Tab-separated table of C-alpha atoms in Angstrom:
chain	number	residue	atom	x	y	z
A	965	MET	CA	0.000	0.000	0.000
A	966	ASP	CA	1.139	3.512	-0.809
A	967	LEU	CA	0.819	6.278	1.800
A	968	ASN	CA	0.688	9.786	0.361
A	969	ALA	CA	0.415	13.324	1.689
A	970	ASP	CA	0.051	16.800	0.196
A	971	LEU	CA	3.319	18.659	0.737
A	972	GLY	CA	5.069	21.901	-0.197
A	973	GLU	CA	1.894	23.936	0.139
A	974	GLY	CA	3.444	26.929	1.870
A	975	PHE	CA	4.247	30.100	-0.023
A	976	GLY	CA	7.062	32.568	0.659
A	977	ILE	CA	7.374	33.110	4.403
A	978	TRP	CA	4.071	31.343	4.995
A	979	ARG	CA	4.564	27.677	5.938
A	980	LEU	CA	1.814	25.062	6.005
A	981	GLY	CA	2.407	21.726	7.670
A	982	ASP	CA	5.685	19.989	8.506
A	983	ASP	CA	7.054	18.800	5.172
A	984	ASN	CA	10.238	17.253	6.565
A	985	ALA	CA	8.431	15.242	9.228
A	986	LEU	CA	5.884	13.934	6.724
A	987	LEU	CA	8.601	13.008	4.221
A	988	ASP	CA	9.968	10.637	6.877
A	989	LEU	CA	6.593	8.858	7.021
A	990	VAL	CA	5.006	8.747	3.570
A	991	THR	CA	5.967	6.802	0.462
A	992	SER	CA	4.634	9.359	-2.032
A	993	ALA	CA	4.593	13.165	-1.858
A	994	ASN	CA	1.972	15.204	-3.707
A	995	VAL	CA	3.952	18.413	-4.206
A	996	ALA	CA	2.199	21.718	-4.853
A	997	CYS	CA	3.344	23.268	-8.118
A	998	GLY	CA	2.940	26.983	-7.387
A	999	PHE	CA	-0.681	27.591	-8.385
A	1000	HIS	CA	-2.690	26.785	-5.251
A	1001	GLY	CA	0.374	26.780	-3.014
A	1002	GLY	CA	4.117	26.319	-3.183
A	1003	ASP	CA	6.830	28.440	-4.748
A	1004	PRO	CA	10.130	27.644	-6.522
A	1005	SER	CA	12.210	27.459	-3.341
A	1006	THR	CA	9.646	25.281	-1.589
A	1007	MET	CA	9.378	22.989	-4.596
A	1008	ARG	CA	13.149	22.603	-4.708
A	1009	ARG	CA	13.382	21.877	-0.978
A	1010	VAL	CA	10.642	19.245	-0.994
A	1011	CYS	CA	11.953	17.547	-4.148
A	1012	GLU	CA	15.421	17.339	-2.604
A	1013	GLY	CA	14.044	15.909	0.632
A	1014	ALA	CA	11.925	13.370	-1.212
A	1015	ALA	CA	14.814	12.261	-3.428
A	1016	HIS	CA	17.106	11.720	-0.442
A	1017	ARG	CA	14.462	9.588	1.302
A	1018	GLY	CA	13.376	7.569	-1.726
A	1019	VAL	CA	9.879	9.097	-1.641
A	1020	ALA	CA	8.089	9.274	-4.999
A	1021	VAL	CA	7.261	12.815	-6.135
A	1022	GLY	CA	3.868	13.543	-7.693
A	1023	ALA	CA	2.683	16.799	-9.213
A	1024	GLN	CA	-0.250	18.136	-7.221
A	1025	VAL	CA	-1.742	20.411	-9.850
A	1026	GLY	CA	-4.496	22.889	-9.087
A	1027	TYR	CA	-6.317	26.014	-10.098
A	1028	ARG	CA	-4.402	29.291	-10.290
A	1029	ASP	CA	-5.838	30.433	-6.954
A	1030	LEU	CA	-3.319	31.176	-4.211
A	1031	ALA	CA	-5.800	33.319	-2.280
A	1032	GLY	CA	-8.346	30.520	-2.136
A	1033	PHE	CA	-5.786	27.718	-1.793
A	1034	GLY	CA	-7.221	26.142	-4.935
A	1035	ARG	CA	-10.422	25.202	-3.149
A	1036	ARG	CA	-12.721	27.521	-5.117
A	1037	HIS	CA	-14.193	26.262	-8.379
A	1038	ILE	CA	-13.068	28.004	-11.570
A	1039	ALA	CA	-14.911	27.519	-14.863
A	1040	TYR	CA	-11.850	27.070	-17.080
A	1041	ASP	CA	-11.703	26.915	-20.841
A	1042	PHE	CA	-10.494	23.446	-21.864
A	1043	ALA	CA	-7.291	24.623	-23.556
A	1044	GLU	CA	-6.377	27.016	-20.748
A	1045	LEU	CA	-6.725	24.352	-18.077
A	1046	ARG	CA	-4.797	21.825	-20.205
A	1047	ASP	CA	-1.935	24.285	-20.604
A	1048	GLU	CA	-1.877	25.325	-16.958
A	1049	VAL	CA	-1.674	21.691	-15.862
A	1050	THR	CA	1.152	21.132	-18.361
A	1051	TYR	CA	2.948	24.208	-17.004
A	1052	GLN	CA	2.765	22.885	-13.443
A	1053	LEU	CA	4.024	19.450	-14.475
A	1054	GLY	CA	7.035	20.941	-16.209
A	1055	ALA	CA	7.884	23.279	-13.343
A	1056	LEU	CA	7.967	20.517	-10.740
A	1057	ASP	CA	9.789	18.115	-13.038
A	1058	ALA	CA	12.586	20.673	-13.462
A	1059	PHE	CA	13.279	20.631	-9.735
A	1060	CYS	CA	13.069	16.837	-9.611
A	1061	ARG	CA	15.770	16.592	-12.281
A	1062	LEU	CA	18.163	18.573	-10.093
A	1063	PHE	CA	18.167	15.623	-7.693
A	1064	ARG	CA	18.212	12.806	-10.265
A	1065	THR	CA	14.536	11.973	-9.927
A	1066	ARG	CA	11.390	12.922	-11.837
A	1067	VAL	CA	7.675	13.509	-11.457
A	1068	ARG	CA	6.247	9.985	-11.147
A	1069	TYR	CA	2.506	10.710	-11.124
A	1070	LEU	CA	-0.102	13.476	-11.166
A	1071	LYS	CA	-2.837	14.240	-8.647
A	1072	PRO	CA	-5.281	17.140	-8.922
A	1073	HIS	CA	-5.744	19.351	-5.874
A	1074	GLY	CA	-8.788	20.718	-4.122
A	1075	ALA	CA	-11.541	22.100	-6.323
A	1076	LEU	CA	-9.896	20.695	-9.447
A	1077	TYR	CA	-9.853	17.212	-7.868
A	1078	HIS	CA	-13.580	17.427	-7.232
A	1079	ALA	CA	-14.438	19.058	-10.560
A	1080	ALA	CA	-12.481	16.464	-12.531
A	1081	SER	CA	-14.363	13.741	-10.663
A	1082	THR	CA	-17.614	14.740	-12.386
A	1083	ASP	CA	-16.926	17.429	-15.026
A	1084	GLU	CA	-15.989	15.839	-18.345
A	1085	SER	CA	-14.397	18.975	-19.810
A	1086	GLN	CA	-12.097	19.586	-16.853
A	1087	ALA	CA	-11.244	15.905	-16.547
A	1088	ALA	CA	-10.463	15.802	-20.267
A	1089	ALA	CA	-8.184	18.831	-19.931
A	1090	VAL	CA	-6.191	17.099	-17.191
A	1091	VAL	CA	-5.958	13.923	-19.263
A	1092	ALA	CA	-4.851	15.890	-22.339
A	1093	ALA	CA	-2.086	17.559	-20.329
A	1094	VAL	CA	-0.802	14.238	-18.993
A	1095	THR	CA	-0.908	12.399	-22.318
A	1096	GLY	CA	0.863	15.291	-24.015
A	1097	TYR	CA	3.563	15.463	-21.352
A	1098	ASP	CA	4.129	11.771	-20.587
A	1099	PRO	CA	1.634	9.116	-21.756
A	1100	GLU	CA	2.994	6.678	-19.165
A	1101	LEU	CA	2.471	9.011	-16.186
A	1102	PRO	CA	-0.012	7.583	-13.635
A	1103	VAL	CA	-3.004	9.624	-12.494
A	1104	LEU	CA	-3.899	9.412	-8.806
A	1105	CYS	CA	-7.619	10.047	-8.331
A	1106	LEU	CA	-10.943	8.973	-6.895
A	1107	PRO	CA	-11.917	5.484	-8.120
A	1108	GLY	CA	-14.830	5.433	-10.553
A	1109	SER	CA	-14.595	9.179	-11.172
A	1110	THR	CA	-14.917	10.825	-14.573
A	1111	LEU	CA	-11.187	11.555	-14.467
A	1112	ALA	CA	-10.422	7.887	-13.802
A	1113	GLN	CA	-12.637	6.766	-16.676
A	1114	LEU	CA	-11.204	9.230	-19.194
A	1115	ALA	CA	-7.642	8.465	-18.114
A	1116	VAL	CA	-8.198	4.729	-18.610
A	1117	GLY	CA	-9.723	5.456	-22.004
A	1118	ALA	CA	-6.619	7.424	-22.955
A	1119	GLY	CA	-4.348	4.551	-21.929
A	1120	LEU	CA	-2.993	6.228	-18.802
A	1121	PRO	CA	-2.243	4.208	-15.670
A	1122	VAL	CA	-4.836	5.077	-13.002
A	1123	VAL	CA	-4.196	4.661	-9.280
A	1124	ALA	CA	-7.227	4.625	-6.974
A	1125	GLU	CA	-6.975	6.809	-3.881
A	1126	ALA	CA	-8.807	6.944	-0.557
A	1127	PHE	CA	-8.687	9.556	2.208
A	1128	ALA	CA	-8.161	8.390	5.754
A	1129	ASP	CA	-8.795	11.854	7.200
A	1130	ARG	CA	-11.914	12.793	5.192
A	1131	ALA	CA	-15.513	11.722	5.733
A	1132	TYR	CA	-17.412	9.991	2.925
A	1133	LEU	CA	-20.983	10.317	1.678
A	1134	PRO	CA	-22.989	7.136	0.987
A	1135	ASN	CA	-22.417	7.586	-2.773
A	1136	GLY	CA	-18.640	7.403	-2.305
A	1137	ALA	CA	-18.003	11.130	-2.681
A	1138	LEU	CA	-16.212	13.134	-0.010
A	1139	VAL	CA	-18.227	15.236	2.420
A	1140	PRO	CA	-17.718	18.852	1.265
A	1141	ARG	CA	-15.213	20.862	3.279
A	1142	GLY	CA	-16.950	23.295	5.581
A	1143	THR	CA	-19.511	20.678	6.552
A	1144	PRO	CA	-19.183	19.642	10.219
A	1145	GLY	CA	-17.237	16.383	10.436
A	1146	ALA	CA	-15.868	16.594	6.884
A	1147	VAL	CA	-12.264	16.505	8.161
A	1148	ILE	CA	-11.266	13.822	10.669
A	1149	THR	CA	-8.537	14.977	13.053
A	1150	ASP	CA	-8.423	12.197	15.676
A	1151	PRO	CA	-5.224	10.223	14.854
A	1152	GLU	CA	-6.649	6.938	16.199
A	1153	GLN	CA	-9.753	7.250	14.058
A	1154	VAL	CA	-7.667	8.153	11.004
A	1155	ALA	CA	-5.419	5.119	11.579
A	1156	GLU	CA	-8.396	2.806	12.105
A	1157	ARG	CA	-9.928	3.978	8.816
A	1158	ALA	CA	-6.629	3.511	6.977
A	1159	VAL	CA	-6.278	-0.087	8.150
A	1160	ARG	CA	-9.864	-0.850	7.145
A	1161	MET	CA	-9.176	0.606	3.692
A	1162	ALA	CA	-6.038	-1.494	3.315
A	1163	THR	CA	-7.339	-4.786	4.710
A	1164	HIS	CA	-11.115	-4.816	4.162
A	1165	ARG	CA	-11.101	-2.550	1.092
A	1166	SER	CA	-13.994	-0.544	2.498
A	1167	VAL	CA	-14.830	2.694	4.322
A	1168	VAL	CA	-17.763	3.605	6.563
A	1169	ALA	CA	-19.777	6.607	5.317
A	1170	VAL	CA	-21.259	9.272	7.583
A	1171	ASP	CA	-24.596	7.436	7.713
A	1172	GLY	CA	-22.994	4.107	8.632
A	1173	THR	CA	-23.106	2.683	5.106
A	1174	VAL	CA	-20.133	0.447	4.285
A	1175	ILE	CA	-18.734	1.495	0.916
A	1176	PRO	CA	-16.389	-0.678	-1.182
A	1177	CYS	CA	-13.021	1.045	-1.341
A	1178	SER	CA	-10.485	-0.889	-3.395
A	1179	VAL	CA	-7.509	1.466	-3.481
A	1180	ASP	CA	-3.749	1.428	-3.947
A	1181	SER	CA	-2.918	4.683	-2.133
A	1182	ILE	CA	-4.137	6.249	1.108
A	1183	CYS	CA	-3.905	9.999	1.654
A	1184	VAL	CA	-3.338	11.956	4.849
A	1185	HIS	CA	-3.604	15.693	4.186
A	1186	GLY	CA	-0.548	17.686	5.220
A	1187	ASP	CA	-2.655	20.691	6.239
A	1188	THR	CA	-5.008	18.747	8.518
A	1189	PRO	CA	-4.492	19.624	12.205
A	1190	GLY	CA	-2.232	16.985	13.775
A	1191	ALA	CA	-1.228	15.625	10.364
A	1192	VAL	CA	2.175	14.381	11.547
A	1193	SER	CA	0.740	12.543	14.550
A	1194	ALA	CA	-1.943	11.005	12.350
A	1195	ALA	CA	0.577	9.937	9.701
A	1196	GLU	CA	2.861	8.418	12.352
A	1197	LEU	CA	0.015	6.355	13.761
A	1198	VAL	CA	-1.294	5.395	10.323
A	1199	ARG	CA	2.133	4.172	9.258
A	1200	ALA	CA	2.724	2.224	12.488
A	1201	THR	CA	-0.751	0.693	12.456
A	1202	LEU	CA	-0.498	-0.394	8.824
A	1203	ILE	CA	2.887	-2.003	9.463
A	1204	ASP	CA	1.495	-3.761	12.548
A	1205	ALA	CA	-1.255	-5.137	10.303
A	1206	ASP	CA	1.427	-6.631	8.024
A	1207	ILE	CA	0.765	-4.100	5.265
A	1208	THR	CA	3.881	-3.394	3.219
A	1209	LEU	CA	4.286	0.304	2.495
A	1210	ALA	CA	5.850	1.239	-0.836
A	1211	PRO	CA	5.347	3.857	-3.580
A	1212	PHE	CA	2.955	2.793	-6.326
A	1213	ALA	CA	5.100	4.615	-8.896
């Protein structure tokens, strides 16, 4: 099982989360590419840290929305979104190359993640960017989403992702941020959910419904309160359950 986290989301003097501590715990790092968060120096620092630890680097691409942290929907033109995703891929890959590694997968961030799960135009723009940049680059996304379906249709490797620190609706979608209980901050509960995802391939929705959840990567958000403590417990609990942790890419 792969364990991923969103990293490098600070900007300038503003820091978000503990990138170094999380790099010691995860197997894949979703690195912000400067649009919703991150800047050149942060990208370089996180890529260097990941390379030294053998952590796979993924491009966490998002809307051009620093003020809203990429969590506000933008109605993009297809070509503009395709090109902005390509731009972010290339920027992060440049810093990876400095440390003899490369971008090994792509994951949308925030509002783009959710839009691409249902919006065919935005999902198609992401797919077009990936196929144009590297047709063998895996896409990390919600299983069964529009993005997953279009990526498979384009011949891209698709990696199914689940969120140990986010609540689920009965239909398998995430509870919208801002809704009470949408973000789970109790490390023990996060770890318990992660083990269930890895061993039983299921997750319990907010109404008690058990949802099938066959995934290859589990995410712990780097900006969630107590993210490091949660990731430490998730990692230890998965290992105790005889789950081998390794990057999918």
